mmCIF file of C-alpha atoms and ligand atoms in Angstrom:
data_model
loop_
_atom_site.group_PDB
_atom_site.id
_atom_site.type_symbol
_atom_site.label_atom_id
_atom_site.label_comp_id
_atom_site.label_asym_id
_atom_site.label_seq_id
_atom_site.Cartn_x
_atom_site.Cartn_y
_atom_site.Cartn_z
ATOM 1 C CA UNK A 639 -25.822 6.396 10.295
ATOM 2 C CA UNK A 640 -22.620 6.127 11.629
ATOM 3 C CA UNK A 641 -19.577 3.609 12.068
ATOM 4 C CA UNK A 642 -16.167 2.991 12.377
ATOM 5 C CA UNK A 643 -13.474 0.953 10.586
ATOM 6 C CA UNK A 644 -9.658 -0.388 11.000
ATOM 7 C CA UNK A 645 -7.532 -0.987 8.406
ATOM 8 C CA UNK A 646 -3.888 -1.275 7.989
ATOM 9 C CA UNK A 647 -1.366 -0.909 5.346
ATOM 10 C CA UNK A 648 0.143 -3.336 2.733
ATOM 11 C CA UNK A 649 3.664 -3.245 1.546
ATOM 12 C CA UNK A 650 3.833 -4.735 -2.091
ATOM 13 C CA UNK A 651 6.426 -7.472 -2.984
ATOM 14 C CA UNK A 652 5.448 -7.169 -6.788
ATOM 15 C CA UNK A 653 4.430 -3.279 -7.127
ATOM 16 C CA UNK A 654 1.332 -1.912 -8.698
ATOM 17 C CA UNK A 655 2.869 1.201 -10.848
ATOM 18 C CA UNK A 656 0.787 2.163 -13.670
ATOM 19 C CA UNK A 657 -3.035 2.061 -14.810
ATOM 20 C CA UNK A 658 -4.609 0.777 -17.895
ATOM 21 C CA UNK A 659 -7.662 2.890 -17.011
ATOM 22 C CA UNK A 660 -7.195 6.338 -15.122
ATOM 23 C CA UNK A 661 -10.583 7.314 -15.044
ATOM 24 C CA UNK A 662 -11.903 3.568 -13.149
ATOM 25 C CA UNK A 663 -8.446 3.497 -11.772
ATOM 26 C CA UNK A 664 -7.839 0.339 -12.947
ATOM 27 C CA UNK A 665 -3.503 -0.749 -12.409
ATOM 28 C CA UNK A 666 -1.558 -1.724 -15.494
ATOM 29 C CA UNK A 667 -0.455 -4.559 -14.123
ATOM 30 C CA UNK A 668 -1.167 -7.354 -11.447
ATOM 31 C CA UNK A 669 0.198 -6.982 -7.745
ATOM 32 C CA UNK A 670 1.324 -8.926 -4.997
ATOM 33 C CA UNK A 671 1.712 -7.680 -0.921
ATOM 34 C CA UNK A 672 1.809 -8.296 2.531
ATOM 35 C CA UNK A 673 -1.108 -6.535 4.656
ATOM 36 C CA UNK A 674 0.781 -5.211 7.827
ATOM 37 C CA UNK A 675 -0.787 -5.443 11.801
ATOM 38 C CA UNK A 676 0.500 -2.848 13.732
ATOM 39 C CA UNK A 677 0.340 0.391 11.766
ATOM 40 C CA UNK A 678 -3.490 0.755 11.118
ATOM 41 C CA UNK A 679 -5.901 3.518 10.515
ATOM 42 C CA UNK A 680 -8.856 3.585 12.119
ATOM 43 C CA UNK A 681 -11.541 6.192 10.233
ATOM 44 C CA UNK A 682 -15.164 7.514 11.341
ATOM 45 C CA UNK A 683 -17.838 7.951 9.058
ATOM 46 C CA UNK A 684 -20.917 9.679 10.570
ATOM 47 C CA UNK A 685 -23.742 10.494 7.829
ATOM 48 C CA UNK A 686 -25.465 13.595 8.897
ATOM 49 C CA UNK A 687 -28.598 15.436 6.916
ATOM 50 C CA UNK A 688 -28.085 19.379 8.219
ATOM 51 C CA UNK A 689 -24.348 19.406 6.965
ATOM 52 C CA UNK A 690 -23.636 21.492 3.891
ATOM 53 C CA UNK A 691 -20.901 19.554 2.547
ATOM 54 C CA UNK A 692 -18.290 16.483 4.066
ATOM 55 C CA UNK A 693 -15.679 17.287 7.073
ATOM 56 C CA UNK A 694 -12.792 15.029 6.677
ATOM 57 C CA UNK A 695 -10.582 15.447 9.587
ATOM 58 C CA UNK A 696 -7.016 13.335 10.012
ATOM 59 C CA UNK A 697 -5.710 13.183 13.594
ATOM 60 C CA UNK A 698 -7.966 15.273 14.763
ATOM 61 C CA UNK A 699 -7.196 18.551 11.916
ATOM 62 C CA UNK A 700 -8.907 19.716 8.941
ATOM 63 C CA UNK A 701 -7.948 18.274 5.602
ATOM 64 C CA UNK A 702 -10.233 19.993 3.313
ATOM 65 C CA UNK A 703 -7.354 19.349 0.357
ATOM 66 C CA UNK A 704 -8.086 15.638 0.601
ATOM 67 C CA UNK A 705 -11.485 15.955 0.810
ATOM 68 C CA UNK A 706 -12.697 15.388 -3.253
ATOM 69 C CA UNK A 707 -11.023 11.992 -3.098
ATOM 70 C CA UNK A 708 -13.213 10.874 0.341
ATOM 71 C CA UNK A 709 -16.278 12.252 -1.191
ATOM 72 C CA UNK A 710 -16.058 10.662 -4.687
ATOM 73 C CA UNK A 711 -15.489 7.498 -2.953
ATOM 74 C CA UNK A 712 -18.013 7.557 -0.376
ATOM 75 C CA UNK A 713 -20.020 8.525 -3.540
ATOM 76 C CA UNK A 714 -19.468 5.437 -4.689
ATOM 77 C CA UNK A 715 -20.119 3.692 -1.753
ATOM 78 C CA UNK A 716 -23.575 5.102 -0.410
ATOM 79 C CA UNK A 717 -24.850 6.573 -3.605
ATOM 80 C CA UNK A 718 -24.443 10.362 -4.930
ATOM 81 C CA UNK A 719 -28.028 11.654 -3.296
ATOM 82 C CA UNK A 720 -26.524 10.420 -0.027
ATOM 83 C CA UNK A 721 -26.177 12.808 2.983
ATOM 84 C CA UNK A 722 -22.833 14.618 3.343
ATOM 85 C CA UNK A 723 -20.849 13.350 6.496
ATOM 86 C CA UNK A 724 -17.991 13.903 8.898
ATOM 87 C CA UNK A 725 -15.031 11.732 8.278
ATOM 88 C CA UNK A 726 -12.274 11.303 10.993
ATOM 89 C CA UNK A 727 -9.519 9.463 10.444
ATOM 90 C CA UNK A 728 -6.874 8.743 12.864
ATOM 91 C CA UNK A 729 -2.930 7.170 11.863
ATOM 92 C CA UNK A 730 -0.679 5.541 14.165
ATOM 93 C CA UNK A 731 1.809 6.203 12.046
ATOM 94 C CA UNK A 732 3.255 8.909 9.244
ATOM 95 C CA UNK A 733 0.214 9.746 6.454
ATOM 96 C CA UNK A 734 1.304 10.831 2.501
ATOM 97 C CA UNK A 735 5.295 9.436 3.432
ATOM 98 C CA UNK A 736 5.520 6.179 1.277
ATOM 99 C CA UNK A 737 3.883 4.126 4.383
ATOM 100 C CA UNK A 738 1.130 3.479 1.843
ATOM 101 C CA UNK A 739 -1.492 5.542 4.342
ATOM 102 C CA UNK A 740 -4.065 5.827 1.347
ATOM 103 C CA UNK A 741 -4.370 1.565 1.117
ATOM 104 C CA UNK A 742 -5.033 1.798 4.758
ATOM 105 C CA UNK A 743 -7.326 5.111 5.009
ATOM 106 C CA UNK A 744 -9.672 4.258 1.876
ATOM 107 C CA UNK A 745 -9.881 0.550 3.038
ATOM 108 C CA UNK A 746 -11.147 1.883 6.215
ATOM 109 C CA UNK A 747 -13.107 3.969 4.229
ATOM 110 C CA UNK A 748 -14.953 1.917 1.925
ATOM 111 C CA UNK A 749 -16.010 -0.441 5.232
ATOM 112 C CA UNK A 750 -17.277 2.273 7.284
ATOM 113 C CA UNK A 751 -18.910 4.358 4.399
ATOM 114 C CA UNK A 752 -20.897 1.010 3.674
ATOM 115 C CA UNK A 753 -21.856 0.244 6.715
ATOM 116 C CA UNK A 754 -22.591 3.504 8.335
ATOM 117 C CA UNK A 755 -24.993 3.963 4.381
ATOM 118 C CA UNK A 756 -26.515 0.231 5.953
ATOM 119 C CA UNK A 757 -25.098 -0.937 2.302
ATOM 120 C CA UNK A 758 -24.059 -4.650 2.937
ATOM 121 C CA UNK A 759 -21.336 -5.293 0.088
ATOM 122 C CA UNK A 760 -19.296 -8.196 -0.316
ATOM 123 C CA UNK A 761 -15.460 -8.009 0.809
ATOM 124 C CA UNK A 762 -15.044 -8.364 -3.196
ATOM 125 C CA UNK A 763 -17.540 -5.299 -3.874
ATOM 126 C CA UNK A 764 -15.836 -2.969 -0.882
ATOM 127 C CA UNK A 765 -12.235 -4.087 -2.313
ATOM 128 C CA UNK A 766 -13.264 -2.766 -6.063
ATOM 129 C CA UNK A 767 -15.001 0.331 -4.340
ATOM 130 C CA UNK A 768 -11.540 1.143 -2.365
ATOM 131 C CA UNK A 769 -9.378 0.355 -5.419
ATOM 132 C CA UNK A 770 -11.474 2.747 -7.298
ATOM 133 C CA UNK A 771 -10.162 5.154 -5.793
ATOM 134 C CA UNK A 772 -6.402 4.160 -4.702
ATOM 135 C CA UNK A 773 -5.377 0.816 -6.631
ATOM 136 C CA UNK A 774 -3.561 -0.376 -3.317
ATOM 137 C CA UNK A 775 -6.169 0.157 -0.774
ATOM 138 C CA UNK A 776 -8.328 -3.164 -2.732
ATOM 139 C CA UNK A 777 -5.526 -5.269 -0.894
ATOM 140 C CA UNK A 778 -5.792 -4.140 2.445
ATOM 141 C CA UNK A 779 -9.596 -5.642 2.690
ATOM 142 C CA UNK A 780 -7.937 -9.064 2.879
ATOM 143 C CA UNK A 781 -5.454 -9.628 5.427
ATOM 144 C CA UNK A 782 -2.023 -12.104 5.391
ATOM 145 C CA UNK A 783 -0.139 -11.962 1.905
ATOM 146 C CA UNK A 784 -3.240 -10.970 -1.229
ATOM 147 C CA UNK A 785 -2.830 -10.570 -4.822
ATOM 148 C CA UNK A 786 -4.779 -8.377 -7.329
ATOM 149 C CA UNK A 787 -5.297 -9.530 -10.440
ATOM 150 C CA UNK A 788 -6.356 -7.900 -13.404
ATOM 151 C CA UNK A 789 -9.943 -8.825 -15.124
ATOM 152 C CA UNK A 790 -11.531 -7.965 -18.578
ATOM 153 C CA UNK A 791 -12.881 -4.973 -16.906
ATOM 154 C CA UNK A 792 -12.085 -4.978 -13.399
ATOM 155 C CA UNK A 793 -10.192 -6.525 -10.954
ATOM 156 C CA UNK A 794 -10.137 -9.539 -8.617
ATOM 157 C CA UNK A 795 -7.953 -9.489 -5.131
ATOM 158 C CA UNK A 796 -8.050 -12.554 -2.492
ATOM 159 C CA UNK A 797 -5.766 -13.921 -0.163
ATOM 160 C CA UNK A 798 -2.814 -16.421 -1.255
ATOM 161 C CA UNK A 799 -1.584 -16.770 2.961
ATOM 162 C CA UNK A 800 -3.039 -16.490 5.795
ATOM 163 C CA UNK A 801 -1.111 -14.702 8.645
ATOM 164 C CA UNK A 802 -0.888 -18.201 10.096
ATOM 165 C CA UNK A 803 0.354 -19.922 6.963
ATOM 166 C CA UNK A 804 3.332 -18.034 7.251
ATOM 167 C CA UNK A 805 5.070 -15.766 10.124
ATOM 168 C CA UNK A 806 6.908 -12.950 8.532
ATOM 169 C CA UNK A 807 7.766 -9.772 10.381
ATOM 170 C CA UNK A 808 8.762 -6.346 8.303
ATOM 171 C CA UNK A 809 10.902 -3.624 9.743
ATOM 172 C CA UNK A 810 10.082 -0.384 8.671
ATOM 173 C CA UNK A 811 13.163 2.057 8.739
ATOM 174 C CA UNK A 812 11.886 5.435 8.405
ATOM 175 C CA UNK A 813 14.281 7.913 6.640
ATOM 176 C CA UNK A 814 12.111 10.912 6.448
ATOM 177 C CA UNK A 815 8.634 10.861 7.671
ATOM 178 C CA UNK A 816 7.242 14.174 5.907
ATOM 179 C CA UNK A 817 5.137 14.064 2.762
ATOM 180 C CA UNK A 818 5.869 12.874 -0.514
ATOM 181 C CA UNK A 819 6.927 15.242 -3.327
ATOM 182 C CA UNK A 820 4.588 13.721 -6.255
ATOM 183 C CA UNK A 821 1.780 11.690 -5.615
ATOM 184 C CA UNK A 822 1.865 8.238 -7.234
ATOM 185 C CA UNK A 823 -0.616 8.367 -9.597
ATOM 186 C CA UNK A 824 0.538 11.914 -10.598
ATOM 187 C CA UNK A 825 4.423 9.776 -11.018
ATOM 188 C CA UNK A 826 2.548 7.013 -12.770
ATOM 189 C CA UNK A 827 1.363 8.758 -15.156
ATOM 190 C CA UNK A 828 4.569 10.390 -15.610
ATOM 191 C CA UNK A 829 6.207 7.178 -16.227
ATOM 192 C CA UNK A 830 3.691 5.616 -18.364
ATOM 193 C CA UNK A 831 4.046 8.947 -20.616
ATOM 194 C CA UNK A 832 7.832 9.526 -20.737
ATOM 195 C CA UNK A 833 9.748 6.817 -19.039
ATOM 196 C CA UNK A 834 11.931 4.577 -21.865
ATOM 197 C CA UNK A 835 11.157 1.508 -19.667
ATOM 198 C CA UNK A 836 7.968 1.399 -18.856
ATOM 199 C CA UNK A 837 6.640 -0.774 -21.732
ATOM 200 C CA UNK A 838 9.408 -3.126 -20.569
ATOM 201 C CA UNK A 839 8.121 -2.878 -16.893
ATOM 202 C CA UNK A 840 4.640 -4.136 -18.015
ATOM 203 C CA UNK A 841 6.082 -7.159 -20.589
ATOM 204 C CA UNK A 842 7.710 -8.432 -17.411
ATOM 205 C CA UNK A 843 5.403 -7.802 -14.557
ATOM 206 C CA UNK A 844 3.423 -11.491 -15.584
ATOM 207 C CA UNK A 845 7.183 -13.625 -14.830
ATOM 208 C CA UNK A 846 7.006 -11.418 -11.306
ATOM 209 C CA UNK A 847 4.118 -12.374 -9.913
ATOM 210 C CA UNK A 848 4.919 -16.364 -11.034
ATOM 211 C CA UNK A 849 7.767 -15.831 -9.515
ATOM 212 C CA UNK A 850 6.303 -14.585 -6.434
ATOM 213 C CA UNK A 851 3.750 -17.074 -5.983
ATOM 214 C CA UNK A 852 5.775 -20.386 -6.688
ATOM 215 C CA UNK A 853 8.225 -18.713 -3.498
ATOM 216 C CA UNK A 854 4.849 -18.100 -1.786
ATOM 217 C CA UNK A 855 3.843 -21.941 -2.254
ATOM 218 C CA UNK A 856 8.053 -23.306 -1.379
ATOM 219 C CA UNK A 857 8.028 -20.925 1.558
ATOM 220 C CA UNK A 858 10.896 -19.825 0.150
ATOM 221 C CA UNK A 859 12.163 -16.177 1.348
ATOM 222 C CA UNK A 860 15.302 -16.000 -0.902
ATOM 223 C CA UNK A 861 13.492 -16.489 -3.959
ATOM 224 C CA UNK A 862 10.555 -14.538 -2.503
ATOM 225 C CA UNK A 863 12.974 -11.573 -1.856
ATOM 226 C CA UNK A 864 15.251 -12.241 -5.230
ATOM 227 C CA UNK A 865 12.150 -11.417 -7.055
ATOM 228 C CA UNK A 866 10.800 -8.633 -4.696
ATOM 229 C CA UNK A 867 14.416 -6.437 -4.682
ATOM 230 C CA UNK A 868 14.116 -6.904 -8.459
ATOM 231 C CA UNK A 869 10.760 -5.695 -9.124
ATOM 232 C CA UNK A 870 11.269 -2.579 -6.729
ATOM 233 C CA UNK A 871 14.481 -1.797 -7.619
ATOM 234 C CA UNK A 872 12.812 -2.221 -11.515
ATOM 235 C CA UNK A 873 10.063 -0.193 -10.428
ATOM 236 C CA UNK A 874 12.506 2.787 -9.507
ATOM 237 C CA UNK A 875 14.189 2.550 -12.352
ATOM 238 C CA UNK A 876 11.110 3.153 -14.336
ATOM 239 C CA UNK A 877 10.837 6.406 -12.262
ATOM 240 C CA UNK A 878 14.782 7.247 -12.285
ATOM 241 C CA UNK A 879 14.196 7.120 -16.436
ATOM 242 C CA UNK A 880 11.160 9.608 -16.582
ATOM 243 C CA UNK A 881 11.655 13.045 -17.755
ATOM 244 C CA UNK A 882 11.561 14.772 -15.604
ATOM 245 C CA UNK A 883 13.148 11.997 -13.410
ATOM 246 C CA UNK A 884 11.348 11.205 -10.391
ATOM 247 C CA UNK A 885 13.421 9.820 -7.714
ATOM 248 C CA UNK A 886 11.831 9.151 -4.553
ATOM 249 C CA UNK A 887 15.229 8.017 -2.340
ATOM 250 C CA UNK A 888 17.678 10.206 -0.001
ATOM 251 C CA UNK A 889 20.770 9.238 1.258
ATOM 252 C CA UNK A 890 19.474 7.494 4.391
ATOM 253 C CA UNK A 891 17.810 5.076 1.994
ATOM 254 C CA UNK A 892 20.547 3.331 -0.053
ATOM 255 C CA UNK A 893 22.242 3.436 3.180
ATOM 256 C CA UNK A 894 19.459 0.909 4.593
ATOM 257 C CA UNK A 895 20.098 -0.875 1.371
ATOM 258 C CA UNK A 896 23.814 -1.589 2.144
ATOM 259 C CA UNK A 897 22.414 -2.508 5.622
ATOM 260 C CA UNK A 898 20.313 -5.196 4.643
ATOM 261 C CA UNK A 899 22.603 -6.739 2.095
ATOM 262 C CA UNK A 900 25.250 -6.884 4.662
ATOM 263 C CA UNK A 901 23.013 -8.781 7.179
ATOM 264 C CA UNK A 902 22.213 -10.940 3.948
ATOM 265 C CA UNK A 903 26.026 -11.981 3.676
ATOM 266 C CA UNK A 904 26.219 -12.167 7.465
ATOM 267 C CA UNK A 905 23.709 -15.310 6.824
ATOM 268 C CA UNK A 906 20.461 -13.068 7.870
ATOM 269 C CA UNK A 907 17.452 -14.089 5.786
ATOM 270 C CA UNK A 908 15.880 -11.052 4.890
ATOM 271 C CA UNK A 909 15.377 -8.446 1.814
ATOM 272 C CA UNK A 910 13.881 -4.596 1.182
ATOM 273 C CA UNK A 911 11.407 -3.496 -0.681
ATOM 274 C CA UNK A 912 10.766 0.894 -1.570
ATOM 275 C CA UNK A 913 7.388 2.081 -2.370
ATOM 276 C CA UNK A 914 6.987 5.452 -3.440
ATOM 277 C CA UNK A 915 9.117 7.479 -0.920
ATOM 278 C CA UNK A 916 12.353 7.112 0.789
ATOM 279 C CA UNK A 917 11.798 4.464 3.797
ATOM 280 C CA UNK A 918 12.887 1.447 3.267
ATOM 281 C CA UNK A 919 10.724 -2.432 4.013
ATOM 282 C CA UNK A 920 12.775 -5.055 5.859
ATOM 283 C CA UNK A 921 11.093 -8.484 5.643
ATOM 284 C CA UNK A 922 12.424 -11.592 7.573
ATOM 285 C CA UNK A 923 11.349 -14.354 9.517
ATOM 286 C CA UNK A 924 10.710 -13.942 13.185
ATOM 287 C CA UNK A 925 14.419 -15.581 14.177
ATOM 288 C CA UNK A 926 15.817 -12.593 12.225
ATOM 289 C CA UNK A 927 13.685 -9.619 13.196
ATOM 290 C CA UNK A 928 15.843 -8.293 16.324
ATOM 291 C CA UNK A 929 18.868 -8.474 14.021
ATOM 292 C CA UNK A 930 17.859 -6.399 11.361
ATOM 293 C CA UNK A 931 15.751 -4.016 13.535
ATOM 294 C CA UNK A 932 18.963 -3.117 15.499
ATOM 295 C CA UNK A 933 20.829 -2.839 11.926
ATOM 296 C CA UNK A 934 18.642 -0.784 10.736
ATOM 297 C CA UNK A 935 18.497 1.486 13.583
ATOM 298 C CA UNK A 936 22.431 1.832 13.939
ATOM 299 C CA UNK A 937 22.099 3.055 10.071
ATOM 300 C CA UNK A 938 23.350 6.403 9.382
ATOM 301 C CA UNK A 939 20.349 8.415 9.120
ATOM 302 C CA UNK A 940 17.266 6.482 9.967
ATOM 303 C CA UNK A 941 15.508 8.677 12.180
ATOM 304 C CA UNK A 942 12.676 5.744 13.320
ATOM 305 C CA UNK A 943 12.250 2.043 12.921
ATOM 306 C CA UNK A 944 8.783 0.273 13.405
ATOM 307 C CA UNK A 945 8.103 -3.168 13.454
ATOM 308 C CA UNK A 946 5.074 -5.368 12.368
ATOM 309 C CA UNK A 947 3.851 -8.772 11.758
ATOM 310 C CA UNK A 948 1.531 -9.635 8.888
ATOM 311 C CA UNK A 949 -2.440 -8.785 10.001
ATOM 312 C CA UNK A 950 -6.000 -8.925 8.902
ATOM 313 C CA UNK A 951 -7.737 -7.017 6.384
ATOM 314 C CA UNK A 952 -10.229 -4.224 6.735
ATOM 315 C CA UNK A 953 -13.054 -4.512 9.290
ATOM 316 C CA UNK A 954 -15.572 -2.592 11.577
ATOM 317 C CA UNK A 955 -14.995 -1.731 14.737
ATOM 318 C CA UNK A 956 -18.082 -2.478 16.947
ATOM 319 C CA UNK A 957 -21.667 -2.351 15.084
ATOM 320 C CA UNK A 958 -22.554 0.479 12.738
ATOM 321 C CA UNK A 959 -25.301 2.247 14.486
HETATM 322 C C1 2P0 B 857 2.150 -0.550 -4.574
HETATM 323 N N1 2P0 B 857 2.368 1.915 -4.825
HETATM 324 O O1 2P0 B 857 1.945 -1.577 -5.258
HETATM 325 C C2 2P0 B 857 2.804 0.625 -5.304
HETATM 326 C C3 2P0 B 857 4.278 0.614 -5.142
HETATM 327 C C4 2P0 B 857 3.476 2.761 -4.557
HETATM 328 C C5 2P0 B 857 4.669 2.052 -5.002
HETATM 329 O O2 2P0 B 857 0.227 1.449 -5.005
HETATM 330 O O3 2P0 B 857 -3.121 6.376 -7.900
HETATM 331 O O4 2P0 B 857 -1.746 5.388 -3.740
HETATM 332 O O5 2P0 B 857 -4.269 6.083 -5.693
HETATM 333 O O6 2P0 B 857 -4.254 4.209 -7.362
HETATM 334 O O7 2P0 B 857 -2.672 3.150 -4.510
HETATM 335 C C6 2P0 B 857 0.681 3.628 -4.384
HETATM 336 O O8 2P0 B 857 -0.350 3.936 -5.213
HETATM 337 O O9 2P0 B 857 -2.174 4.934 -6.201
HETATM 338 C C7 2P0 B 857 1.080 2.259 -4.753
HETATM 339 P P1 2P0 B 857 -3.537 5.416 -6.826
HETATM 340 P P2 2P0 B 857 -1.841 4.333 -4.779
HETATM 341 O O10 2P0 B 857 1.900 -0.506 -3.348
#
């Protein structure tokens, strides 16, 4: 009746922003990311009969404000007549920032909900159940660098790399690590309704990902990163163009932009990538990573920087029991 799970998060090279579907939650376009090792979340699920309703918890305090998205998920997972649990998550790093904490937390989820219901799903199944619920959490089942692809009337995700096909490291420079001020599929919607761009966004979104994958198959990180700053940078201007505008970025974060093109002309392979807050996503290969971590921590008003390699997807930890 009860289990645990790890997952981590994954940083998008080709962003998911949009959804065809709101109420299955199905994205508006295809995506393509890197699933991260060293930030992870590891989440509890214990199913217990006396309790009147679920407990989430997240390091260690009360979130009963994020609680109707971890029940209608682990609805999903072990059935609505199931037994109401306790849910305690635990971050090693900041939760709601841009640091795409839901991928990790409802990947975790859906793995430990399952196993701790004695439901034995498919990595396929578990990766629709989390995506359900948060598009980007059905990449972080699958470690190394995935894709999700849209279906008729679902989606499929699998991994394109292994994390030993190809060794990339990403330096996270945080630039404020409190929460975001619009959720993304609250700005999503926004754009899809208002933003001037956003059909545009979509048209495109197909050249992206061929993009991406024919870098992915050369090894290529310029062309891998010439198509990734595009499609972010295309991606926020979707958002800059909604009414109201939604602008995610402080100063700190074009700042880290600056940084990274300069170490790009000082013969540095590396690019950035923004998700949908202010810190900014330094990949590079492993020759470049001290570089651009010390860059990127010199730069006028980073406050952290983390560092990562590319890791495995979703799993338990120990046996459910
Ligand atoms: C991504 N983001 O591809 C994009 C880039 C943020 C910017 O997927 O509404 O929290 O729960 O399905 O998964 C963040 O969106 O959105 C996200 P929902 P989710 O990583």
């Amino acid at each position: 009746m009860q289990a645990t799970a790890r997952a981590q998060p994954n940083i998008a090279l080709v962003k998911y922003w949009g959804k065809r579907d709101s109420d299955r939650n199905l994205p508006a376009v295809d995506s393509l990311s890197l699933t991260l090792a060293d930030l992870h979340t590891d989440m509890q699920v214990r199913f217990e009969d006396g309790l009147a309703h679920d407990e989430l918890t997240l390091n260690a305090k009360p979130r009963p404000d994020l609680g109707a998205r971890v029940s209608r998920c682990l609805d999903r997972v072990a059935g609505p007549g199931r037994s109401r649990a306790r849910i305690d998550s635990h971050s090693n790093f900041p939760v709601g920032a841009g640091l795409a904490s839901s991928a990790s937390s409802f990947a975790a989820l859906v793995v430990a909900g399952a196993a701790a219901a004695g439901r034995k799903a498919s990595r396929e199944e578990l990766a629709r159940l989390a995506g359900a619920e948060s598009g980007s959490a059905a990449r972080s089942l699958y470690g190394g660098i995935v894709e999700l692809v849209n279906r008729d009337d679902t989606i499929d995700v699998g991994m394109l790399c292994s994390v030993d096909d190809w060794d990339l490291r990403v330096v996270v420079a945080v630039t404020d690590a409190g929460p975001k001020p619009v959720a993304s599929g609250d700005a999503m919607e926004l754009s899809r309704r208002t933003s001037p761009f956003y059909g545009r966004w979509i048209d495109e979104q197909p050249a992206d990902m061929a993009a991406a994958r024919a870098a992915l198959t050369a090894r290529d990180l310029d062309a891998l990163g010439e198509v990734a700053e595009h499609n972010c940078l295309k991606m926020h201007s979707v958002m800059w163009a909604s009414r109201p505008a939604m602008v995610y970025w402080n100063a700190a974060t074009v700042n880290c932009l600056q940084t990274v093109r300069d170490l790009r002309r000082g013969g540095h392979g590396v690019f950035f990538t923004i998700d949908a807050g202010p810190q900014v996503k330094a990949i590079c290969t492993p020759d470049h990573e001290d570089a651009v971590a010390a860059a990127l921590a010199e730069t006028a008003g980073v406050r952290e920087v983390l560092r990562s390699r590319l890791g495995e997807g979703a799993r338990l930890l120990g046996e459910a029991a």
